[in-house]
mmCIF file of C-alpha atoms in Angstrom:
data_model
loop_
_atom_site.group_PDB
_atom_site.id
_atom_site.type_symbol
_atom_site.label_atom_id
_atom_site.label_comp_id
_atom_site.label_asym_id
_atom_site.label_seq_id
_atom_site.Cartn_x
_atom_site.Cartn_y
_atom_site.Cartn_z
ATOM 1 C CA UNK A 1 16.776 -31.750 -79.074
ATOM 2 C CA UNK A 2 16.979 -33.184 -75.615
ATOM 3 C CA UNK A 3 14.933 -31.924 -72.690
ATOM 4 C CA UNK A 4 15.859 -28.380 -71.668
ATOM 5 C CA UNK A 5 15.138 -26.174 -68.670
ATOM 6 C CA UNK A 6 14.207 -22.494 -68.682
ATOM 7 C CA UNK A 7 12.320 -20.130 -66.397
ATOM 8 C CA UNK A 8 9.370 -17.759 -66.698
ATOM 9 C CA UNK A 9 9.870 -15.679 -63.581
ATOM 10 C CA UNK A 10 9.827 -18.131 -60.674
ATOM 11 C CA UNK A 11 8.150 -20.888 -62.713
ATOM 12 C CA UNK A 12 10.467 -23.547 -64.152
ATOM 13 C CA UNK A 13 9.640 -24.540 -67.742
ATOM 14 C CA UNK A 14 10.884 -28.036 -68.597
ATOM 15 C CA UNK A 15 10.733 -28.571 -72.360
ATOM 16 C CA UNK A 16 10.636 -32.291 -73.151
ATOM 17 C CA UNK A 17 11.984 -31.847 -76.695
ATOM 18 C CA UNK A 18 11.063 -31.392 -80.334
ATOM 19 C CA UNK A 19 10.364 -34.943 -81.510
ATOM 20 C CA UNK A 20 8.238 -37.771 -80.075
ATOM 21 C CA UNK A 21 9.940 -37.233 -76.708
ATOM 22 C CA UNK A 22 10.041 -40.918 -75.885
ATOM 23 C CA UNK A 23 11.451 -42.036 -72.560
ATOM 24 C CA UNK A 24 14.910 -43.308 -73.459
ATOM 25 C CA UNK A 25 17.228 -43.915 -70.477
ATOM 26 C CA UNK A 26 19.150 -40.799 -71.506
ATOM 27 C CA UNK A 27 15.916 -38.796 -71.575
ATOM 28 C CA UNK A 28 15.027 -40.034 -68.092
ATOM 29 C CA UNK A 29 18.483 -39.105 -66.790
ATOM 30 C CA UNK A 30 18.192 -35.613 -68.268
ATOM 31 C CA UNK A 31 14.721 -35.000 -66.876
ATOM 32 C CA UNK A 32 15.724 -36.215 -63.414
ATOM 33 C CA UNK A 33 18.744 -33.905 -63.449
ATOM 34 C CA UNK A 34 16.566 -30.965 -64.443
ATOM 35 C CA UNK A 35 14.103 -31.750 -61.634
ATOM 36 C CA UNK A 36 17.028 -31.707 -59.200
ATOM 37 C CA UNK A 37 17.990 -28.270 -60.539
ATOM 38 C CA UNK A 38 14.432 -26.947 -60.231
ATOM 39 C CA UNK A 39 14.430 -27.791 -56.530
ATOM 40 C CA UNK A 40 17.970 -26.560 -55.916
ATOM 41 C CA UNK A 41 17.273 -23.169 -57.482
ATOM 42 C CA UNK A 42 14.118 -22.518 -55.502
ATOM 43 C CA UNK A 43 11.543 -22.388 -58.298
ATOM 44 C CA UNK A 44 7.932 -21.790 -57.253
ATOM 45 C CA UNK A 45 6.325 -24.118 -59.780
ATOM 46 C CA UNK A 46 7.037 -26.551 -62.621
ATOM 47 C CA UNK A 47 5.530 -26.640 -66.119
ATOM 48 C CA UNK A 48 6.411 -29.365 -68.616
ATOM 49 C CA UNK A 49 5.876 -28.654 -72.294
ATOM 50 C CA UNK A 50 7.321 -29.530 -75.716
ATOM 51 C CA UNK A 51 8.293 -28.053 -79.099
ATOM 52 C CA UNK A 52 6.570 -30.673 -81.208
ATOM 53 C CA UNK A 53 3.262 -32.059 -82.356
ATOM 54 C CA UNK A 54 3.887 -34.507 -79.504
ATOM 55 C CA UNK A 55 3.913 -33.759 -75.797
ATOM 56 C CA UNK A 56 5.266 -37.285 -75.437
ATOM 57 C CA UNK A 57 4.687 -40.621 -77.117
ATOM 58 C CA UNK A 58 5.805 -42.444 -73.991
ATOM 59 C CA UNK A 59 7.933 -45.566 -73.785
ATOM 60 C CA UNK A 60 10.960 -45.892 -76.052
ATOM 61 C CA UNK A 61 9.870 -49.144 -77.681
ATOM 62 C CA UNK A 62 12.918 -49.250 -79.978
ATOM 63 C CA UNK A 63 15.276 -49.146 -77.006
ATOM 64 C CA UNK A 64 13.154 -51.648 -75.124
ATOM 65 C CA UNK A 65 13.154 -54.026 -78.087
ATOM 66 C CA UNK A 66 16.940 -53.873 -78.274
ATOM 67 C CA UNK A 67 17.358 -54.304 -74.499
ATOM 68 C CA UNK A 68 14.575 -56.717 -73.614
ATOM 69 C CA UNK A 69 16.690 -58.184 -70.812
ATOM 70 C CA UNK A 70 16.485 -54.794 -69.058
ATOM 71 C CA UNK A 71 12.722 -54.432 -69.345
ATOM 72 C CA UNK A 72 11.961 -54.594 -65.636
ATOM 73 C CA UNK A 73 14.707 -52.073 -64.855
ATOM 74 C CA UNK A 74 13.421 -49.751 -67.564
ATOM 75 C CA UNK A 75 9.789 -49.856 -66.455
ATOM 76 C CA UNK A 76 10.992 -49.210 -62.920
ATOM 77 C CA UNK A 77 12.840 -46.094 -64.079
ATOM 78 C CA UNK A 78 9.783 -44.791 -65.907
ATOM 79 C CA UNK A 79 7.511 -45.444 -62.944
ATOM 80 C CA UNK A 80 10.058 -43.759 -60.698
ATOM 81 C CA UNK A 81 9.667 -40.597 -62.773
ATOM 82 C CA UNK A 82 5.881 -40.820 -62.465
ATOM 83 C CA UNK A 83 6.138 -41.184 -58.679
ATOM 84 C CA UNK A 84 8.510 -38.232 -58.477
ATOM 85 C CA UNK A 85 6.271 -35.925 -60.489
ATOM 86 C CA UNK A 86 3.149 -37.136 -58.657
ATOM 87 C CA UNK A 87 4.635 -36.043 -55.315
ATOM 88 C CA UNK A 88 6.854 -33.186 -56.527
ATOM 89 C CA UNK A 89 6.970 -30.596 -53.723
ATOM 90 C CA UNK A 90 5.990 -27.709 -56.015
ATOM 91 C CA UNK A 91 2.800 -26.935 -57.944
ATOM 92 C CA UNK A 92 3.033 -28.680 -61.327
ATOM 93 C CA UNK A 93 1.220 -28.361 -64.654
ATOM 94 C CA UNK A 94 1.560 -30.238 -67.941
ATOM 95 C CA UNK A 95 1.205 -28.088 -71.054
ATOM 96 C CA UNK A 96 -0.055 -30.757 -73.458
ATOM 97 C CA UNK A 97 0.840 -28.955 -76.674
ATOM 98 C CA UNK A 98 0.391 -32.043 -78.856
ATOM 99 C CA UNK A 99 -0.307 -35.750 -78.694
ATOM 100 C CA UNK A 100 0.121 -37.476 -75.324
ATOM 101 C CA UNK A 101 0.020 -41.253 -75.709
ATOM 102 C CA UNK A 102 0.554 -44.116 -73.296
ATOM 103 C CA UNK A 103 3.284 -43.350 -70.801
ATOM 104 C CA UNK A 104 3.398 -39.798 -72.159
ATOM 105 C CA UNK A 105 -0.221 -39.355 -71.086
ATOM 106 C CA UNK A 106 0.649 -40.930 -67.729
ATOM 107 C CA UNK A 107 3.391 -38.339 -67.219
ATOM 108 C CA UNK A 108 0.815 -35.610 -67.838
ATOM 109 C CA UNK A 109 -1.629 -37.275 -65.422
ATOM 110 C CA UNK A 110 1.066 -37.264 -62.715
ATOM 111 C CA UNK A 111 1.056 -33.439 -62.684
ATOM 112 C CA UNK A 112 -1.295 -31.425 -60.485
ATOM 113 C CA UNK A 113 -2.920 -29.749 -63.508
ATOM 114 C CA UNK A 114 -3.119 -30.216 -67.267
ATOM 115 C CA UNK A 115 -3.798 -27.736 -70.074
ATOM 116 C CA UNK A 116 -4.378 -28.990 -73.627
ATOM 117 C CA UNK A 117 -4.860 -27.499 -77.079
ATOM 118 C CA UNK A 118 -8.524 -27.188 -77.930
ATOM 119 C CA UNK A 119 -8.145 -27.816 -81.661
ATOM 120 C CA UNK A 120 -5.490 -30.482 -82.249
ATOM 121 C CA UNK A 121 -3.760 -33.306 -80.425
ATOM 122 C CA UNK A 122 -5.005 -36.444 -78.708
ATOM 123 C CA UNK A 123 -4.747 -37.704 -75.138
ATOM 124 C CA UNK A 124 -4.823 -41.485 -75.231
ATOM 125 C CA UNK A 125 -4.083 -44.632 -73.262
ATOM 126 C CA UNK A 126 -3.830 -47.136 -76.160
ATOM 127 C CA UNK A 127 -2.862 -50.134 -74.039
ATOM 128 C CA UNK A 128 -6.044 -52.122 -74.689
ATOM 129 C CA UNK A 129 -5.508 -51.876 -78.446
ATOM 130 C CA UNK A 130 -1.785 -52.677 -78.417
ATOM 131 C CA UNK A 131 -2.380 -55.621 -76.062
ATOM 132 C CA UNK A 132 -0.195 -54.331 -73.231
ATOM 133 C CA UNK A 133 -2.025 -54.367 -69.879
ATOM 134 C CA UNK A 134 -1.307 -51.550 -67.458
ATOM 135 C CA UNK A 135 1.144 -52.395 -64.703
ATOM 136 C CA UNK A 136 -0.381 -52.150 -61.221
ATOM 137 C CA UNK A 137 1.565 -48.922 -60.687
ATOM 138 C CA UNK A 138 0.381 -47.319 -63.901
ATOM 139 C CA UNK A 139 -3.221 -48.275 -63.203
ATOM 140 C CA UNK A 140 -2.948 -46.898 -59.672
ATOM 141 C CA UNK A 141 -1.512 -43.628 -60.977
ATOM 142 C CA UNK A 142 -4.326 -43.068 -63.463
ATOM 143 C CA UNK A 143 -7.048 -44.110 -61.044
ATOM 144 C CA UNK A 144 -5.637 -41.805 -58.358
ATOM 145 C CA UNK A 145 -6.254 -38.844 -60.653
ATOM 146 C CA UNK A 146 -9.395 -39.643 -62.650
ATOM 147 C CA UNK A 147 -12.987 -40.295 -61.689
ATOM 148 C CA UNK A 148 -14.091 -43.929 -62.090
ATOM 149 C CA UNK A 149 -16.109 -42.895 -65.158
ATOM 150 C CA UNK A 150 -13.113 -41.187 -66.783
ATOM 151 C CA UNK A 151 -10.807 -44.085 -65.875
ATOM 152 C CA UNK A 152 -13.106 -46.612 -67.545
ATOM 153 C CA UNK A 153 -13.622 -44.366 -70.578
ATOM 154 C CA UNK A 154 -9.883 -43.861 -71.072
ATOM 155 C CA UNK A 155 -8.304 -47.112 -69.855
ATOM 156 C CA UNK A 156 -10.642 -49.757 -71.292
ATOM 157 C CA UNK A 157 -11.441 -48.280 -74.715
ATOM 158 C CA UNK A 158 -8.213 -46.867 -76.181
ATOM 159 C CA UNK A 159 -10.236 -43.753 -76.966
ATOM 160 C CA UNK A 160 -8.413 -40.721 -78.337
ATOM 161 C CA UNK A 161 -9.610 -37.660 -76.467
ATOM 162 C CA UNK A 162 -9.332 -34.261 -78.090
ATOM 163 C CA UNK A 163 -8.828 -31.330 -75.762
ATOM 164 C CA UNK A 164 -12.474 -30.315 -75.360
ATOM 165 C CA UNK A 165 -13.500 -33.954 -74.868
ATOM 166 C CA UNK A 166 -10.702 -34.486 -72.343
ATOM 167 C CA UNK A 167 -11.805 -31.429 -70.373
ATOM 168 C CA UNK A 168 -15.404 -32.665 -70.295
ATOM 169 C CA UNK A 169 -14.167 -35.871 -68.624
ATOM 170 C CA UNK A 170 -11.915 -33.997 -66.187
ATOM 171 C CA UNK A 171 -8.798 -35.500 -67.751
ATOM 172 C CA UNK A 172 -7.447 -31.993 -68.370
ATOM 173 C CA UNK A 173 -8.296 -28.852 -66.426
ATOM 174 C CA UNK A 174 -8.383 -26.326 -69.247
ATOM 175 C CA UNK A 175 -8.007 -25.943 -73.004
ATOM 176 C CA UNK A 176 -6.736 -23.074 -75.081
ATOM 177 C CA UNK A 177 -5.609 -22.240 -78.598
ATOM 178 C CA UNK A 178 -2.380 -23.023 -80.407
ATOM 179 C CA UNK A 179 0.584 -21.120 -79.032
ATOM 180 C CA UNK A 180 -1.080 -20.362 -75.702
ATOM 181 C CA UNK A 181 -0.902 -23.730 -73.935
ATOM 182 C CA UNK A 182 2.376 -23.227 -72.099
ATOM 183 C CA UNK A 183 1.527 -19.709 -70.971
ATOM 184 C CA UNK A 184 -1.903 -20.867 -69.787
ATOM 185 C CA UNK A 185 -0.293 -23.669 -67.763
ATOM 186 C CA UNK A 186 2.204 -21.207 -66.302
ATOM 187 C CA UNK A 187 -0.554 -18.780 -65.358
ATOM 188 C CA UNK A 188 -2.397 -21.578 -63.564
ATOM 189 C CA UNK A 189 0.584 -21.913 -61.239
ATOM 190 C CA UNK A 190 1.423 -18.265 -60.569
ATOM 191 C CA UNK A 191 -1.226 -17.804 -57.833
ATOM 192 C CA UNK A 192 0.190 -20.881 -56.073
ATOM 193 C CA UNK A 193 3.715 -19.476 -55.690
ATOM 194 C CA UNK A 194 5.045 -19.378 -52.147
ATOM 195 C CA UNK A 195 3.613 -22.650 -50.892
ATOM 196 C CA UNK A 196 5.944 -24.339 -48.422
ATOM 197 C CA UNK A 197 7.565 -27.179 -50.356
ATOM 198 C CA UNK A 198 7.928 -29.448 -47.348
ATOM 199 C CA UNK A 199 4.254 -29.128 -46.488
ATOM 200 C CA UNK A 200 3.104 -29.500 -50.100
ATOM 201 C CA UNK A 201 5.308 -32.549 -50.627
ATOM 202 C CA UNK A 202 3.952 -34.163 -47.456
ATOM 203 C CA UNK A 203 0.363 -33.483 -48.544
ATOM 204 C CA UNK A 204 0.977 -35.100 -51.933
ATOM 205 C CA UNK A 205 2.666 -38.097 -50.288
ATOM 206 C CA UNK A 206 -0.405 -38.521 -48.135
ATOM 207 C CA UNK A 207 -2.834 -38.092 -51.018
ATOM 208 C CA UNK A 208 -1.048 -40.412 -53.421
ATOM 209 C CA UNK A 209 0.876 -42.764 -51.139
ATOM 210 C CA UNK A 210 -0.930 -45.875 -52.379
ATOM 211 C CA UNK A 211 -0.189 -45.035 -56.031
ATOM 212 C CA UNK A 212 3.442 -44.208 -55.204
ATOM 213 C CA UNK A 213 3.868 -47.534 -53.415
ATOM 214 C CA UNK A 214 2.453 -49.353 -56.450
ATOM 215 C CA UNK A 215 4.701 -47.404 -58.832
ATOM 216 C CA UNK A 216 7.773 -48.233 -56.753
ATOM 217 C CA UNK A 217 6.905 -51.921 -56.402
ATOM 218 C CA UNK A 218 7.624 -52.877 -60.023
#
């Protein structure tokens, strides 16, 4: 299943899929098109979720291995998605229903809020263990959202955070039981409906301008 778009009232629900939800070029195209639709149809918030034991496993390493000559272009596309979500002119929440690894965890970090299962699933930046340093843009994204303590704990160790652990570090905002993650994320956004999108977008650009510049400088 590819990414699909639905609505819960005025809140757009973007489902990333039912497998590992890796960021193939086709996946990125689909998600970007759905984000365009969310804005065109006047939604009041955006939740991303999944129908899988994975929220997202991040980069499509198979595609990248087969198209190594396009690596810079590909990383630029992925970082472009991060920058777009980071400054999206609506309230956003990631419903981390399963594992979020690497770039999948970075996508979740780019949202305003995160809700995670309290009993299963890991939030992890494994880069130190797979010997792939963060790009300057990816590091700037994570450090724009996490405390220095949480950034060190997550970026330099490869640690797998369960939901309760992730909440203790401020990596996620709330945890809940199986089957309730998406609704909890949606309910986080309902009180924020009606914010002026132009104003909210400008505030996020001001807050995260340095990270956006780094993400767009790949």
